[in-house]
PDB file of C-alpha atoms in Angstrom:
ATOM      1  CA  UNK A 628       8.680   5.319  23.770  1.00 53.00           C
ATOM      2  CA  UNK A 629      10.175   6.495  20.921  1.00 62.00           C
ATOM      3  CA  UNK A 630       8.247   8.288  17.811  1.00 56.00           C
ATOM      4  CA  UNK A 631       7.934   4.914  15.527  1.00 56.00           C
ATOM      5  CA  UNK A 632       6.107   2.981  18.673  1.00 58.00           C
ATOM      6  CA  UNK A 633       3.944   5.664  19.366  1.00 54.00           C
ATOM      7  CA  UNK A 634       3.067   5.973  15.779  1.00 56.00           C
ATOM      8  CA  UNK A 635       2.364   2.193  15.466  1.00 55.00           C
ATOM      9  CA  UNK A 636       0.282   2.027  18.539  1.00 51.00           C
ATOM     10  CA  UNK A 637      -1.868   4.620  17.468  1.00 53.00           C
ATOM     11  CA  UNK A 638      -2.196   3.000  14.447  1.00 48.00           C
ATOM     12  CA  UNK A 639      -2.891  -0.218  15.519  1.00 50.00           C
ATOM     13  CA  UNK A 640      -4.768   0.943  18.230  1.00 46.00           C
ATOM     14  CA  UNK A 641      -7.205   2.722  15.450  1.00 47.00           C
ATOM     15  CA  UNK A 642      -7.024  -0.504  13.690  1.00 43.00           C
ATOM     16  CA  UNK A 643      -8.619  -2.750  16.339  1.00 44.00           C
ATOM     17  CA  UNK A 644     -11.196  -0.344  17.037  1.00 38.00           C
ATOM     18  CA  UNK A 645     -12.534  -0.266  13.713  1.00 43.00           C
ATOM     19  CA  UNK A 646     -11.785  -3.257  12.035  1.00 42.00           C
ATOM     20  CA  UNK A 647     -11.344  -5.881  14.820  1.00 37.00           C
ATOM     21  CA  UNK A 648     -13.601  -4.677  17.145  1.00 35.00           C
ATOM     22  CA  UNK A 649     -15.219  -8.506  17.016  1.00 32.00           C
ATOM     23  CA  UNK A 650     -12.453  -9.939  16.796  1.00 32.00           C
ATOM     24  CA  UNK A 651      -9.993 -11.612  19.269  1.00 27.00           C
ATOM     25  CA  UNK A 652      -6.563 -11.923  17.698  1.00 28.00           C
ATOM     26  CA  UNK A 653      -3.522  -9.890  18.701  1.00 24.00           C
ATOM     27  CA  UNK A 654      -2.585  -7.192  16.212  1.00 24.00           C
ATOM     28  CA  UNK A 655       0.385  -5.803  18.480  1.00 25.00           C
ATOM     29  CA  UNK A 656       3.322  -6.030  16.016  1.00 32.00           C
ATOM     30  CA  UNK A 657       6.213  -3.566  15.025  1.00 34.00           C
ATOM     31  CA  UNK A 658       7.281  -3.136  11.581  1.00 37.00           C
ATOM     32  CA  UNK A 659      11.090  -3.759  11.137  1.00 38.00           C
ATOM     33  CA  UNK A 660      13.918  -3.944   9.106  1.00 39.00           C
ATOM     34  CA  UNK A 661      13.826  -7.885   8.795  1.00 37.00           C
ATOM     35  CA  UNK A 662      11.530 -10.176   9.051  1.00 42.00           C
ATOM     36  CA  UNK A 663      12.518 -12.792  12.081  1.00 45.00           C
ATOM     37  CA  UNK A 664      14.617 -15.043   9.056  1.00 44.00           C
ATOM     38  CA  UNK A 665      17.072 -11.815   8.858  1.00 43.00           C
ATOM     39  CA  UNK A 666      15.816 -11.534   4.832  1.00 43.00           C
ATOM     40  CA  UNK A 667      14.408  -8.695   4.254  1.00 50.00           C
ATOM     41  CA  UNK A 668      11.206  -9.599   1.915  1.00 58.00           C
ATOM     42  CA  UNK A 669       9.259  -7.945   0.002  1.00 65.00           C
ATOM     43  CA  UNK A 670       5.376  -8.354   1.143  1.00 84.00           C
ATOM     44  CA  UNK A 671       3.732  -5.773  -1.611  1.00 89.00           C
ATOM     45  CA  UNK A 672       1.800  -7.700  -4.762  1.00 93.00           C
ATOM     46  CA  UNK A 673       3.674  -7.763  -8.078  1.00 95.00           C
ATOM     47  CA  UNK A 674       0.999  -6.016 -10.884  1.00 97.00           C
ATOM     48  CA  UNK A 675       1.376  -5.884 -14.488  1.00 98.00           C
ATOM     49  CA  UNK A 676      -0.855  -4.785 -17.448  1.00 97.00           C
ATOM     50  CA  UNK A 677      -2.018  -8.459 -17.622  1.00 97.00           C
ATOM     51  CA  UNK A 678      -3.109  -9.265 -14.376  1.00 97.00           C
ATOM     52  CA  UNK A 679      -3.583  -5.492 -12.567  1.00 97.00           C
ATOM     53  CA  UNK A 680      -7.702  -6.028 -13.361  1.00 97.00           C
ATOM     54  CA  UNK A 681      -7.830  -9.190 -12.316  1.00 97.00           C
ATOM     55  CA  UNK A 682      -5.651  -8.889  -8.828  1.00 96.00           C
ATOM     56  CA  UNK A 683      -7.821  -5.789  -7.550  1.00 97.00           C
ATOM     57  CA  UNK A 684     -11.255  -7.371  -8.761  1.00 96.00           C
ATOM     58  CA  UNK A 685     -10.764 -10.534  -6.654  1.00 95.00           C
ATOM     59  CA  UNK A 686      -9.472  -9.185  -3.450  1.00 94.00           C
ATOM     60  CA  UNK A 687     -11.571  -8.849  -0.562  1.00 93.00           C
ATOM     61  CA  UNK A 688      -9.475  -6.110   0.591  1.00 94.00           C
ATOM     62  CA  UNK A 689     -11.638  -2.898   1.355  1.00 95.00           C
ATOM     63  CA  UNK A 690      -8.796  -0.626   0.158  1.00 96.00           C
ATOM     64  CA  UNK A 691      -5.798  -0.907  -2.358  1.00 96.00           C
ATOM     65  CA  UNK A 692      -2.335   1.111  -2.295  1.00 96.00           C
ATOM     66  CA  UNK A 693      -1.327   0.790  -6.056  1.00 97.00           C
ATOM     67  CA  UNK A 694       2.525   2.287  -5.878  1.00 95.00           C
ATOM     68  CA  UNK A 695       3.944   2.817  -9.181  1.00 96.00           C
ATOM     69  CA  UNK A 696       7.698   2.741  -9.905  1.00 95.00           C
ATOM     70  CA  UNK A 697      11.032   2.172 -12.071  1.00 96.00           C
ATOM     71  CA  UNK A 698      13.130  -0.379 -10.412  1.00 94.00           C
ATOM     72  CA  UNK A 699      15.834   1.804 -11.296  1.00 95.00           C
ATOM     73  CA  UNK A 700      14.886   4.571  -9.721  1.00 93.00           C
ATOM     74  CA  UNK A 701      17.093   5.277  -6.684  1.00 91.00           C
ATOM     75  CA  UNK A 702      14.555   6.816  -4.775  1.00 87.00           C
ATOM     76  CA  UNK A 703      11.941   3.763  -5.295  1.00 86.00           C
ATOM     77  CA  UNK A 704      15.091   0.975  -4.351  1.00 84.00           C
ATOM     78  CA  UNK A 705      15.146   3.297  -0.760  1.00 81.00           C
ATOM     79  CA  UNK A 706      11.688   3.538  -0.201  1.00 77.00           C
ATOM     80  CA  UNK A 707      10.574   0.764   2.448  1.00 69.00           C
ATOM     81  CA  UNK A 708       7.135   0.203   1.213  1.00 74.00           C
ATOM     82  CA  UNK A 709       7.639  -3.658   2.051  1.00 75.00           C
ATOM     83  CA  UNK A 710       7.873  -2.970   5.788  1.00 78.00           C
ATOM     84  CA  UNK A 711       4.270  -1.534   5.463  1.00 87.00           C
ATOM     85  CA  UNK A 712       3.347  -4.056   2.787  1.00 89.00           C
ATOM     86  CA  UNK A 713       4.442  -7.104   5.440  1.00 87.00           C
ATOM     87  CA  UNK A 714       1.648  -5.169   8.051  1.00 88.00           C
ATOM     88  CA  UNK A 715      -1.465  -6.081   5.309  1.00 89.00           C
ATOM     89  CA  UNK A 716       0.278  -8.856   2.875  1.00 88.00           C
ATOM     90  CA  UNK A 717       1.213 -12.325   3.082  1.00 80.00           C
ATOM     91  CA  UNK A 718       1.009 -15.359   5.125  1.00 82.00           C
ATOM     92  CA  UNK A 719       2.158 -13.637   8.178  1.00 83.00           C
ATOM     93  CA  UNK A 720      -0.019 -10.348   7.734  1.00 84.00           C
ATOM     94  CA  UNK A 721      -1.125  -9.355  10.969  1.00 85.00           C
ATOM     95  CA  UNK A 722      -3.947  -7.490   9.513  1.00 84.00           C
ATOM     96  CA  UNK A 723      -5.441  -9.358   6.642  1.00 87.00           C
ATOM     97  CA  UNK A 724      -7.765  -8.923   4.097  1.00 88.00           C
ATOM     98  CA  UNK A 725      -8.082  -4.670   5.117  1.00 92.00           C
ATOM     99  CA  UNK A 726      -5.637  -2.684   2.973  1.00 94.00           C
ATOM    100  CA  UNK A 727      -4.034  -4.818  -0.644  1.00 95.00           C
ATOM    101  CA  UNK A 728      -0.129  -3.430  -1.079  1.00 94.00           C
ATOM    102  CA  UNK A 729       0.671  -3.838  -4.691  1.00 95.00           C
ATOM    103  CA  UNK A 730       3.191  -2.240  -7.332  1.00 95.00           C
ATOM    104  CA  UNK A 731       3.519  -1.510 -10.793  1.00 97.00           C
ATOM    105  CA  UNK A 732       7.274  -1.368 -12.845  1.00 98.00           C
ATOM    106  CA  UNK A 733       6.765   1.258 -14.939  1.00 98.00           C
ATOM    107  CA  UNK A 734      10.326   0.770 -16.635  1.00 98.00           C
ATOM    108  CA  UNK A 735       8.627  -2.513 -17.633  1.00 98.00           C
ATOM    109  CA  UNK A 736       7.351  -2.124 -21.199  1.00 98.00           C
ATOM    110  CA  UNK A 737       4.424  -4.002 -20.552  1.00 98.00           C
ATOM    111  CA  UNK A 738       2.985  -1.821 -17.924  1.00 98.00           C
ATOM    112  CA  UNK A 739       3.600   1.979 -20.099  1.00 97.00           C
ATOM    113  CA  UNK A 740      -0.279   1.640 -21.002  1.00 97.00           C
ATOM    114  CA  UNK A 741      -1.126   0.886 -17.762  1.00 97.00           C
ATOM    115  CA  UNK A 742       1.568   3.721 -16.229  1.00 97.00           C
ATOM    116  CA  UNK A 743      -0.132   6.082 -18.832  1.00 96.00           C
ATOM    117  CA  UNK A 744      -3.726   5.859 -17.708  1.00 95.00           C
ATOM    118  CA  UNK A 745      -2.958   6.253 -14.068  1.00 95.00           C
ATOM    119  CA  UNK A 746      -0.651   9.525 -15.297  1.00 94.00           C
ATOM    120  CA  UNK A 747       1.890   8.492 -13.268  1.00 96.00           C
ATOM    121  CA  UNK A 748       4.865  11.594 -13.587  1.00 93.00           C
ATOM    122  CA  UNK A 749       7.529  10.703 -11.088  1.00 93.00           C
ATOM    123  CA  UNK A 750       8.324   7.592  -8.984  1.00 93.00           C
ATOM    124  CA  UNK A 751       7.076   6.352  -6.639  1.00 93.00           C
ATOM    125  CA  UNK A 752       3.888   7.594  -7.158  1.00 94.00           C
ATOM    126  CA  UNK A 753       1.192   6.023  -4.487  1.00 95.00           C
ATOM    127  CA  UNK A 754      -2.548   5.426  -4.931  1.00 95.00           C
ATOM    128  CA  UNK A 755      -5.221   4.731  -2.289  1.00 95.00           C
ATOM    129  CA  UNK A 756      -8.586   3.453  -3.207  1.00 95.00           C
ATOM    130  CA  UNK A 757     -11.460   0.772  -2.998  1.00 95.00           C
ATOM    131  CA  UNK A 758      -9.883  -2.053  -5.087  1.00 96.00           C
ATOM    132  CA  UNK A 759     -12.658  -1.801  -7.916  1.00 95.00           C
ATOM    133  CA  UNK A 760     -12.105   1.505  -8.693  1.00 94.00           C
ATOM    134  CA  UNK A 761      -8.888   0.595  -9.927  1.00 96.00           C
ATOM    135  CA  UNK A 762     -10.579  -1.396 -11.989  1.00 94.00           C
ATOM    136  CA  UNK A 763     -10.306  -0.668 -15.870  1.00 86.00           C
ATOM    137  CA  UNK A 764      -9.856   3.073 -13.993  1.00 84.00           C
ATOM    138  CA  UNK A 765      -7.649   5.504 -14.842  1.00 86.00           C
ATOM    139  CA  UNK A 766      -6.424   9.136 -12.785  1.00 88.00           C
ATOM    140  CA  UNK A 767      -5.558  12.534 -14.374  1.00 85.00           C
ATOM    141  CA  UNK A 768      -3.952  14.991 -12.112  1.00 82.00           C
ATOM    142  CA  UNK A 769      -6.948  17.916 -12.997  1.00 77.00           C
ATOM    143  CA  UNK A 770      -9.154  15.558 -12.245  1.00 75.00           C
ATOM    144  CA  UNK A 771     -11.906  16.458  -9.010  1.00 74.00           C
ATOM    145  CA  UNK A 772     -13.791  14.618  -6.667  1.00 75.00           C
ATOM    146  CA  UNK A 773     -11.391  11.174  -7.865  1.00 84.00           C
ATOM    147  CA  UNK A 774     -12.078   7.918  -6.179  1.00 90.00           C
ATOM    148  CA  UNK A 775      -8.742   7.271  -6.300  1.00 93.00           C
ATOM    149  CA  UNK A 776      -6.529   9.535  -4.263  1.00 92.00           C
ATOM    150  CA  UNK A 777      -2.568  10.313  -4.597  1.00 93.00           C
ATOM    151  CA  UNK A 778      -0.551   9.705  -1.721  1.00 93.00           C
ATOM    152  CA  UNK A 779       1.754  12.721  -1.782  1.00 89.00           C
ATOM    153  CA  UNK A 780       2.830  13.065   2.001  1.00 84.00           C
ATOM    154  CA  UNK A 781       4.053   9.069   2.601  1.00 84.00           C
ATOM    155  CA  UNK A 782       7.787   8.679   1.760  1.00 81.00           C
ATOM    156  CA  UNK A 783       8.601   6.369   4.603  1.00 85.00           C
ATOM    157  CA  UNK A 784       7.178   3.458   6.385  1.00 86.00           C
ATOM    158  CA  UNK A 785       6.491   6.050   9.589  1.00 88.00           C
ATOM    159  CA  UNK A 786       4.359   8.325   7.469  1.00 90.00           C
ATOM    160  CA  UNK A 787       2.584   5.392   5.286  1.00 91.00           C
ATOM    161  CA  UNK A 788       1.370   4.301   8.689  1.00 90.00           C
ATOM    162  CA  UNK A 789       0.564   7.502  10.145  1.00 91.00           C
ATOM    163  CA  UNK A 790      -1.467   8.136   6.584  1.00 92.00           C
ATOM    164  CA  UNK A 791      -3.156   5.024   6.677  1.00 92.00           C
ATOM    165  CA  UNK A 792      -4.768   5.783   9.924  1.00 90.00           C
ATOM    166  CA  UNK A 793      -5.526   9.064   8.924  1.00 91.00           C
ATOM    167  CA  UNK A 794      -7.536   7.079   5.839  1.00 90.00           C
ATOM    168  CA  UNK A 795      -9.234   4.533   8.377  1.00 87.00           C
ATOM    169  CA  UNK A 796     -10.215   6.176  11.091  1.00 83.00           C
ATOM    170  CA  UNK A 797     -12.041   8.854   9.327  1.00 52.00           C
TER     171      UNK A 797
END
């Protein structure tokens, strides 16, 4: 079995226990490279300073991943977020409705406000959170006892998951 499997079982496992434990649907899936069309999608909301609020208000998500980027950042093009995103988003989600995957462009002059009061210093920069929180919130790197918490250790899909279900099993 090799690393990613054991990874995603455990995950999924931790998943099922907690947030399916009523419920009856298969959540055995495997995140890969391509969705089953061969096009590799990507599954993580679009945000911008005019509908950031709104998105995270209406979800009934319990928790939000808020990644901000540049889309020319090298580093954010090879980050696979989407392979996580396509776990929690869209019409094929296999778990719905738990975690919201969204982004922000920060190269996008719309968004620098919105960049600004998150303090967002290098890209990608990840936050995890209950969806209102991010609400007309804001993060400062000084700042203690946040209810909105970086993701520092999550630079692949592998360690995303293996974060997650650090986050949702506690």
């Amino acid at each position: 079995m090799s690393v990613m499997n054991l990874i995603m079982c455990l995950f999924l496992c931790t998943l099922s226990v907690c947030c399916f434990a009523s419920s009856h649907r298969s959540i055995l899936r495997e995140v890969s490279d391509n969705d089953r069309s061969g096009i590799d999608r990507d599954y993580a909301v679009e945000l911008n300073a005019t509908n950031f609020d709104a998105v995270l208000k209406d979800t009934p998500a319990t928790f939000a991943i808020v990644e901000f980027f540049a889309h020319w950042c090298p580093a954010c093009r090879n980050y696979k977020y989407e392979k996580v995103a396509r776990l929690f988003n869209g019409p094929d989600a296999v778990h719905p409705g738990i975690i919201l995957l969204t982004r922000v462009d920060c190269a996008e002059k719309i968004n620098t406000k919105l960049c600004d009061k998150f303090s967002v210093g290098h890209y990608p920069m990840l936050f995890w959170g209950a969806p209102p929180k991010f609400v007309g919130g804001s993060w400062e790197p000084k700042q203690k006892n946040s209810d909105i918490e970086v993701i520092d250790n999550a630079r692949t899909a592998d360690q995303m998951l293996t974060w997650i279900n650090k986050q949702t099993s506690s």
